[in-house]
Amino acid sequence: MNMTSKKKIALLPGDGIGPEVSAQAVKVFDAISDRFDTYFEYCHGDVGAVAIERQGAPLPEETLDACRCADAVFFGAIGDPKYDNNPKAKVRPEQGLLKLRQELGLYANIRPVKTYERLLHLSPLKANRLQGTDFVIFRELTGGIYFGDKATAQDGQSAYDTCSYKASEIERIAKLAFEEALRRRRKLTLVDKANVMETSRLWRSVVQDLAPAYPEVALDFMYVDVAAMQLIQHPKQFDVMLTSNMFGDILSDEASVLTGSMGLLPSASIGISASMFEPIHGSYPQAAGQDIANPMAAILSAAMLVEHLGLQEAATAVRASVQHVLEKGIGTPELDPAIAYGCSQIGDLIAHLVAEPEEEVLVREEKISQRLSTII
Ligand code: IPM
Ligand code: MG
């Protein structure tokens, strides 16, 4: 009897380094197919600047259809400098991402932040503040000021963006955050601006109402300006951080600096009709096509994707392989300019480690390092 399960992944490589790092994630998905009883099938879609060029829209209908019929979506990156400095541009690559979030109902953006011992020296912060930092941000992704009413007056002299939230929008992400806290160190921090904003007071009351259902979780509240400070002063204090769309956007970029490289941070966007997984770094256009981008964030996003599909063992194997490579001091130029491994070499190596059972990895370690040492 054939027990192999089939899963369909929609691949949206997007702009800049998106296609290069996505290709490494695909190597890892294929390695998972080799080792575990799962078969991945892919469908491809254009998104972002590349979609504007090829199809005239940042999120063509056929890309959306591909996402809707997939078990999960893998997203590379979006953005092109061509559009960045033109506030008058009517069509922008980012609209593709925002529409995708809205259409697929991707309401919870999950960004784990973890420091790696070997990379502490790359962070602008002192190592003793960072050691042991391990938290996860739950950012609301389809509401708030991003999607509220907005307009510029006809005379161009005023403009507004509205921030509004429904209790139901807060409740569904808050539940996910409480559940994650139960699986982790059981601490949940709601970050808001409840001393000023009505929407923040609604967040507090919804989260407070949910708290009795999770008595094991220690809940606390922090204003966003304080959180911006605390993130760099005492990052270790956080376990699960829950916040609204805009605050989460800002704090997650701040948090990404802690690890020393944006190239290591994955994310998941959990949705109603699909879930999407993407590295948090952007399209990094200066590096596009040079094979120097770090594919680890994309590969760790692939781990989140397979975990979401219930393939826990595969996810653990992927994370262990990335950890192994980092511990060996192997990385792309931004981690250590003295040893410059290519994006695709790192992808090959991690995929290889995923495909091989643990014992063989140990036996082959020397062979791997010999192979890599010839690259230096
Ligand atoms: C992110 C990005 C997006 C956002 C941009 C590209 C629209 O910064 O995913 O954090 O602001 O949400
Ligand atoms: Mg952002």
Coordinates of C-alpha atoms and ligand atoms in Angstrom, one line a residue:
M1 CA 0.0 0.0 0.0
N2 CA 1.3 3.4 -0.9
M3 CA 1.1 5.7 2.1
T4 CA 2.8 8.7 0.5
S5 CA 0.9 11.8 1.0
K6 CA 0.7 14.5 -1.7
K7 CA 0.9 18.2 -0.9
K8 CA 0.5 21.0 -3.4
I9 CA 2.7 24.1 -2.8
A10 CA 2.1 27.3 -4.7
L11 CA 5.5 28.9 -5.4
L12 CA 5.5 32.7 -5.7
P13 CA 9.2 33.7 -6.0
G14 CA 8.5 37.4 -6.7
D15 CA 11.3 40.0 -7.1
G16 CA 15.0 40.6 -6.5
I17 CA 16.6 37.7 -4.6
G18 CA 13.1 36.0 -4.2
P19 CA 13.7 33.5 -7.0
E20 CA 17.2 32.5 -5.8
V21 CA 16.2 31.9 -2.2
S22 CA 12.9 30.2 -3.2
A23 CA 14.9 27.8 -5.4
Q24 CA 16.9 26.7 -2.3
A25 CA 13.7 26.1 -0.4
V26 CA 12.5 23.9 -3.3
K27 CA 15.7 21.8 -2.9
V28 CA 14.8 21.3 0.7
F29 CA 11.1 20.4 -0.1
D30 CA 12.5 17.8 -2.6
A31 CA 14.9 16.5 0.0
I32 CA 11.9 16.1 2.4
S33 CA 10.1 14.1 -0.3
D34 CA 13.2 11.8 -0.6
R35 CA 13.3 11.1 3.1
F36 CA 9.8 11.3 4.3
D37 CA 6.6 9.8 3.0
T38 CA 5.4 13.0 1.3
Y39 CA 5.4 14.1 -2.2
F40 CA 5.3 17.8 -3.1
E41 CA 3.8 19.1 -6.2
Y42 CA 4.3 22.7 -7.3
C43 CA 2.4 25.3 -9.1
H44 CA 4.0 28.7 -9.9
G45 CA 2.7 32.2 -9.8
D46 CA 4.0 35.7 -10.6
V47 CA 3.7 38.4 -7.9
G48 CA 5.1 41.9 -7.4
A49 CA 7.2 43.9 -9.9
V50 CA 7.8 40.8 -12.0
A51 CA 4.0 40.3 -12.3
I52 CA 3.5 44.0 -13.3
E53 CA 6.0 43.6 -16.0
R54 CA 4.7 40.2 -17.3
Q55 CA 1.0 40.5 -16.7
G56 CA 0.3 44.2 -16.0
A57 CA -0.9 43.6 -12.4
P58 CA 1.0 43.0 -9.1
L59 CA -1.3 40.0 -8.2
P60 CA -2.7 38.4 -11.4
E61 CA -5.9 36.4 -10.9
E62 CA -4.2 33.2 -11.9
T63 CA -1.7 33.6 -9.1
L64 CA -4.5 34.0 -6.7
D65 CA -6.2 30.9 -8.0
A66 CA -3.0 28.9 -7.7
C67 CA -2.8 29.9 -4.0
R68 CA -6.4 29.1 -3.4
C69 CA -6.1 25.5 -4.6
A70 CA -2.7 24.8 -2.9
D71 CA -2.1 23.3 0.6
A72 CA 0.3 26.1 1.3
V73 CA 1.9 29.1 -0.4
F74 CA 5.6 29.7 -0.4
F75 CA 6.5 33.4 -1.1
G76 CA 10.0 34.8 -1.9
A77 CA 10.2 38.6 -1.8
I78 CA 8.5 41.6 -3.3
G79 CA 9.7 45.1 -4.3
D80 CA 11.7 46.9 -6.9
P81 CA 13.6 50.2 -6.4
K82 CA 12.0 51.4 -9.7
Y83 CA 8.8 52.0 -7.7
D84 CA 10.2 53.1 -4.3
N85 CA 10.9 56.7 -4.9
N86 CA 7.8 57.5 -6.9
P87 CA 4.9 58.4 -4.5
K88 CA 2.7 59.0 -7.6
A89 CA 3.1 55.5 -9.0
K90 CA -0.4 54.0 -9.3
V91 CA 0.7 50.4 -9.4
R92 CA 3.2 49.1 -6.9
P93 CA 4.6 45.7 -6.3
E94 CA 3.7 45.8 -2.6
Q95 CA 0.0 46.1 -3.6
G96 CA 0.4 42.4 -4.7
L97 CA 1.4 41.4 -1.2
L98 CA -1.3 43.4 0.5
K99 CA -4.0 42.0 -1.8
L100 CA -2.7 38.5 -1.3
R101 CA -3.0 39.0 2.5
Q102 CA -6.5 40.3 2.1
E103 CA -7.8 37.8 -0.5
L104 CA -6.4 34.8 1.3
G105 CA -7.4 36.2 4.7
L106 CA -3.9 35.9 6.1
Y107 CA -4.7 37.4 9.5
A108 CA -1.8 36.2 11.7
N109 CA 1.8 36.9 10.8
I110 CA 4.1 34.8 13.0
R111 CA 7.8 35.8 13.2
P112 CA 10.1 33.8 15.5
V113 CA 13.2 35.6 16.6
K114 CA 16.1 33.6 18.0
T115 CA 19.7 34.4 18.4
Y116 CA 22.4 31.9 17.4
E117 CA 25.5 31.7 19.7
R118 CA 27.8 31.6 16.7
L119 CA 26.4 34.8 15.2
L120 CA 26.1 37.0 18.3
H121 CA 29.1 39.1 17.3
L122 CA 27.2 40.3 14.2
S123 CA 24.5 42.0 16.2
P124 CA 24.8 45.7 17.0
L125 CA 23.9 44.7 20.6
K126 CA 26.2 43.3 23.3
A127 CA 26.3 39.5 23.4
N128 CA 25.3 39.2 27.1
R129 CA 22.0 41.0 26.4
L130 CA 21.2 38.6 23.5
Q131 CA 22.3 35.2 24.7
G132 CA 19.2 33.0 25.0
T133 CA 16.8 35.4 23.2
D134 CA 14.0 33.3 21.8
F135 CA 10.6 34.9 21.2
V136 CA 7.9 35.0 18.6
I137 CA 5.9 38.0 17.4
F138 CA 2.2 37.5 16.5
R139 CA 1.3 40.5 14.2
E140 CA -2.3 41.0 13.1
L141 CA -2.0 41.2 9.3
T142 CA -5.4 42.0 7.6
G143 CA -6.8 44.9 9.7
G144 CA -5.9 48.1 11.4
I145 CA -4.4 51.1 9.7
Y146 CA -3.1 49.1 6.7
F147 CA -6.6 48.3 5.5
G148 CA -8.8 51.1 7.0
D149 CA -10.3 54.0 5.0
K150 CA -7.7 56.2 3.5
A151 CA -7.6 59.1 1.2
T152 CA -5.8 62.2 0.0
A153 CA -7.9 65.4 -0.4
Q154 CA -8.3 66.6 -3.9
D155 CA -6.1 69.7 -3.3
G156 CA -3.3 67.3 -2.1
Q157 CA -3.0 69.2 1.1
S158 CA -4.4 66.7 3.6
A159 CA -4.7 62.9 3.8
Y160 CA -5.8 60.3 6.3
D161 CA -5.5 56.6 7.2
T162 CA -8.0 55.1 9.6
C163 CA -7.2 52.5 12.2
S164 CA -10.1 50.2 13.1
Y165 CA -10.5 46.8 14.5
K166 CA -13.4 44.4 15.2
A167 CA -13.3 42.3 18.4
S168 CA -13.5 39.2 16.2
E169 CA -10.4 40.2 14.3
I170 CA -8.5 40.5 17.6
E171 CA -9.9 37.4 19.1
R172 CA -8.9 35.0 16.4
I173 CA -5.2 36.0 16.5
A174 CA -5.1 36.3 20.3
K175 CA -6.3 32.7 20.5
L176 CA -3.4 31.6 18.3
A177 CA -1.0 33.6 20.4
F178 CA -2.3 32.1 23.7
E179 CA -2.0 28.6 22.2
E180 CA 1.5 29.2 21.1
A181 CA 2.4 30.5 24.6
L182 CA 1.1 27.2 26.0
R183 CA 3.6 25.3 23.8
R184 CA 6.4 27.7 24.8
R185 CA 7.4 29.4 28.1
R186 CA 3.8 30.4 28.8
K187 CA 4.2 34.2 28.7
L188 CA 2.2 36.5 26.5
T189 CA 2.8 40.2 26.1
L190 CA 0.2 42.4 24.4
V191 CA 1.9 45.4 22.9
D192 CA -0.4 48.4 22.2
K193 CA -0.9 52.1 22.8
A194 CA -3.9 51.8 25.2
N195 CA -3.0 55.1 26.8
V196 CA -3.9 56.9 23.6
M197 CA -5.8 54.7 21.1
E198 CA -9.4 53.4 21.3
T199 CA -8.4 50.4 19.2
S200 CA -5.7 49.5 21.6
R201 CA -8.2 49.6 24.5
L202 CA -10.4 47.2 22.5
W203 CA -7.3 44.9 22.1
R204 CA -6.8 45.0 25.9
S205 CA -10.4 44.2 26.7
V206 CA -10.7 41.3 24.2
V207 CA -7.4 39.8 25.3
Q208 CA -8.3 40.2 29.0
D209 CA -11.6 38.4 28.4
L210 CA -9.8 35.5 26.8
A211 CA -7.2 35.2 29.6
P212 CA -9.3 33.1 32.0
A213 CA -9.4 30.3 29.4
Y214 CA -5.6 30.1 29.5
P215 CA -4.8 30.2 33.3
E216 CA -1.3 28.8 32.8
V217 CA -0.3 31.7 30.6
A218 CA 1.1 34.8 32.3
L219 CA -0.3 37.8 30.5
D220 CA 1.2 41.2 30.6
F221 CA 0.7 44.5 28.7
M222 CA 3.3 46.9 27.3
Y223 CA 3.0 50.2 25.5
V224 CA 4.5 50.1 22.1
D225 CA 7.1 52.8 22.8
V226 CA 8.2 51.0 25.9
A227 CA 8.3 47.7 23.9
A228 CA 10.6 49.4 21.3
M229 CA 13.1 50.1 24.1
Q230 CA 12.7 46.8 26.0
L231 CA 13.3 44.9 22.8
I232 CA 16.9 46.1 22.7
Q233 CA 17.4 46.4 26.4
H234 CA 16.1 43.1 27.6
P235 CA 15.0 41.0 24.7
K236 CA 15.2 37.8 26.7
Q237 CA 12.1 38.8 28.7
F238 CA 9.8 38.1 25.7
D239 CA 8.2 34.8 24.9
V240 CA 5.1 35.5 22.7
M241 CA 4.4 39.1 21.7
L242 CA 1.0 39.9 20.3
T243 CA 0.3 43.2 18.5
S244 CA -1.6 45.0 15.8
N245 CA -0.6 45.3 12.1
M246 CA 1.4 48.6 12.1
F247 CA 3.1 48.1 15.5
G248 CA 4.0 44.5 14.5
D249 CA 5.5 45.7 11.2
I250 CA 7.8 48.2 13.0
L251 CA 8.7 46.0 16.0
S252 CA 9.4 42.9 13.8
D253 CA 12.0 44.8 11.8
E254 CA 13.5 46.1 15.0
A255 CA 13.6 42.6 16.4
S256 CA 15.2 41.2 13.3
V257 CA 18.4 43.2 14.0
L258 CA 18.9 41.2 17.2
T259 CA 20.0 38.1 15.4
G260 CA 22.7 39.8 13.4
S261 CA 21.3 38.9 10.1
M262 CA 17.9 39.4 8.5
G263 CA 18.9 36.5 6.3
L264 CA 18.0 34.0 9.0
L265 CA 14.4 35.0 9.9
P266 CA 11.4 33.1 8.6
S267 CA 7.7 33.9 8.9
A268 CA 4.3 32.3 8.5
S269 CA 1.1 34.1 7.7
I270 CA -1.8 31.9 8.9
G271 CA -5.0 32.4 6.9
I272 CA -8.6 31.5 6.4
S273 CA -8.4 30.0 3.0
A274 CA -4.6 29.3 2.8
S275 CA -1.4 30.0 4.8
M276 CA 1.7 31.5 3.4
F277 CA 5.4 31.2 4.3
E278 CA 8.1 33.7 3.5
P279 CA 11.5 34.9 4.6
I280 CA 11.2 38.3 6.3
H281 CA 14.1 39.9 4.3
G282 CA 12.9 41.9 1.4
S283 CA 13.9 41.7 -2.3
Y284 CA 17.4 43.0 -1.6
P285 CA 17.7 44.1 -5.3
Q286 CA 21.4 45.0 -5.0
A287 CA 22.2 41.3 -4.5
A288 CA 19.8 39.8 -7.0
G289 CA 21.3 37.4 -9.5
Q290 CA 24.7 37.2 -7.7
D291 CA 24.2 34.1 -5.7
I292 CA 25.2 35.8 -2.5
A293 CA 21.8 36.0 -0.7
N294 CA 21.4 34.0 2.4
P295 CA 18.8 31.3 1.7
M296 CA 18.4 30.2 5.4
A297 CA 15.4 32.4 6.1
A298 CA 13.7 30.9 3.1
I299 CA 14.7 27.4 4.2
L300 CA 13.5 28.0 7.8
S301 CA 10.2 29.3 6.3
A302 CA 10.0 26.0 4.4
A303 CA 10.3 24.3 7.8
M304 CA 7.4 26.4 9.1
L305 CA 5.4 25.4 6.1
V306 CA 5.9 21.6 6.5
E307 CA 5.2 21.9 10.2
H308 CA 2.0 23.6 9.4
L309 CA 1.1 20.7 7.1
G310 CA 1.7 18.3 10.1
L311 CA 5.1 17.1 9.0
Q312 CA 6.8 17.8 12.4
E313 CA 9.6 15.4 11.9
A314 CA 10.6 17.0 8.5
A315 CA 10.5 20.4 10.1
T316 CA 12.8 19.3 12.9
A317 CA 15.2 17.8 10.3
V318 CA 15.3 21.1 8.4
R319 CA 15.9 23.2 11.5
A320 CA 18.6 20.8 12.7
S321 CA 20.4 21.0 9.3
V322 CA 20.4 24.8 9.3
Q323 CA 21.7 24.8 12.9
H324 CA 24.4 22.3 11.9
V325 CA 25.6 24.4 9.0
L326 CA 25.7 27.6 11.2
E327 CA 27.6 25.8 13.9
K328 CA 30.2 24.7 11.4
G329 CA 30.7 28.4 10.6
I330 CA 29.3 28.0 7.1
G331 CA 27.4 30.9 5.6
T332 CA 26.8 33.5 3.0
P333 CA 29.1 36.6 2.8
E334 CA 27.0 38.8 5.2
L335 CA 27.7 36.2 8.0
D336 CA 31.4 36.1 7.5
P337 CA 32.9 38.0 4.5
A338 CA 36.1 35.8 4.8
I339 CA 34.3 32.7 3.8
A340 CA 31.9 33.3 1.0
Y341 CA 29.6 30.4 0.2
G342 CA 27.0 30.9 -2.5
C343 CA 23.3 30.9 -2.0
S344 CA 22.9 27.8 -4.1
Q345 CA 25.8 26.0 -2.3
I346 CA 24.2 26.6 1.1
G347 CA 20.9 25.3 -0.4
D348 CA 22.6 22.1 -1.7
L349 CA 24.3 21.5 1.6
I350 CA 21.2 21.9 3.7
A351 CA 19.1 19.9 1.3
H352 CA 21.7 17.2 1.5
L353 CA 21.7 17.2 5.3
V354 CA 17.9 17.0 5.3
A355 CA 17.8 14.0 2.9
E356 CA 20.4 12.0 4.9
P357 CA 19.5 10.4 8.1
E358 CA 21.4 11.7 11.2
E359 CA 23.9 8.9 11.5
E360 CA 25.0 9.2 8.0
V361 CA 25.4 13.0 8.4
L362 CA 28.0 12.3 11.1
V363 CA 29.8 9.8 9.0
R364 CA 29.8 12.0 6.0
E365 CA 30.7 15.2 7.9
E366 CA 34.3 15.0 6.8
K367 CA 33.3 14.5 3.3
I368 CA 31.0 17.4 3.4
S369 CA 33.6 19.7 4.9
Q370 CA 36.1 18.6 2.3
R371 CA 33.7 19.3 -0.4
L372 CA 33.1 22.7 1.0
S373 CA 36.7 23.5 1.8
T374 CA 37.4 23.2 -1.9
I375 CA 35.0 26.1 -2.4
I376 CA 36.9 28.5 0.0
Ligands
IPM1 C1 6.4 43.3 5.8 C2 6.6 44.4 4.8 C3 5.3 44.8 4.2 C4 4.4 45.4 5.3 C5 5.4 45.8 3.0 C6 6.3 45.3 1.9 C7 4.0 46.2 2.5 O1 7.2 45.5 5.4 O2 5.9 42.3 5.4 O3 6.6 43.5 7.0 O4 4.5 46.6 5.6 O5 3.6 44.6 5.9
MG2 MG 7.8 45.2 7.4

